Amino acid sequence: MGLQGKKDPAPPGTGIWLGVTLLWGTVFYFTSVVMLRLASGRLEEGVFNPAGSDIFTIYGFHVVVLLAFAILAMMIKKQLDPKAEKQVQRKKAIVEGKGERVFVSFAGSIATSFFFTALTAGTFLVAGGLVGPGFQLSIPVVILAGVFNIAAGLCASLLVGLIFLIARVGRK
């Protein structure tokens, strides 16, 4: 493992911030679309049944939102923790085999999946009006979709954790 020989691993750079945000933002965009559709139908509120072409068109807008979010989050994180000590400590713990064994950031998965549902809903509400059909989403629909999306986030976290276990990431 490349990090084991170093005393302190380097903090994540801009590429990591952008890549991770795009990866998870894309996964949660598509799971959020499914959950928003499901929640809208379940509560019989709002209008949310985007066509496949609209989903991909709005995804283009969403990528810009994700990149802006990643840069903003990175800047805020650097202000709060200029030396990225917490991130470096987390990397060291993983390398030493002290990270989570099955879930990769259980609490983070819950918060992230819920947050990205709200971000996806916001993108549809703003960009949807620009591409043609309007979408109407109530707050209860977005909240229920966010709760539904937590299951998707936990499944994704579990999948990554299992991949790490199989690949023996973080084991001495």
Short mmCIF file of C-alpha atoms in Angstrom, two decimals, residues 5 7 15 19 37 42 46 48 64 73 97 100 105 111 122 170:
data_model
loop_
_atom_site.label_atom_id
_atom_site.label_comp_id
_atom_site.label_asym_id
_atom_site.label_seq_id
_atom_site.Cartn_x
_atom_site.Cartn_y
_atom_site.Cartn_z
CA GLY A 5 5.63 4.07 4.07
CA LYS A 7 4.64 9.31 8.03
CA GLY A 15 -8.82 16.43 -8.05
CA GLY A 19 -13.75 13.37 -8.43
CA ARG A 37 -40.67 9.88 -8.41
CA ARG A 42 -46.71 7.71 -2.79
CA GLY A 46 -46.50 17.44 -6.92
CA PHE A 48 -42.45 14.65 -10.89
CA VAL A 64 -22.13 22.27 -12.85
CA ALA A 73 -16.92 22.76 0.25
CA GLY A 97 -6.76 -0.85 9.62
CA GLU A 100 -14.92 1.17 9.55
CA SER A 105 -18.73 6.34 6.78
CA ALA A 111 -26.30 12.71 5.60
CA GLY A 122 -33.41 21.91 -6.35
CA GLY A 170 -6.56 -0.76 5.22
#
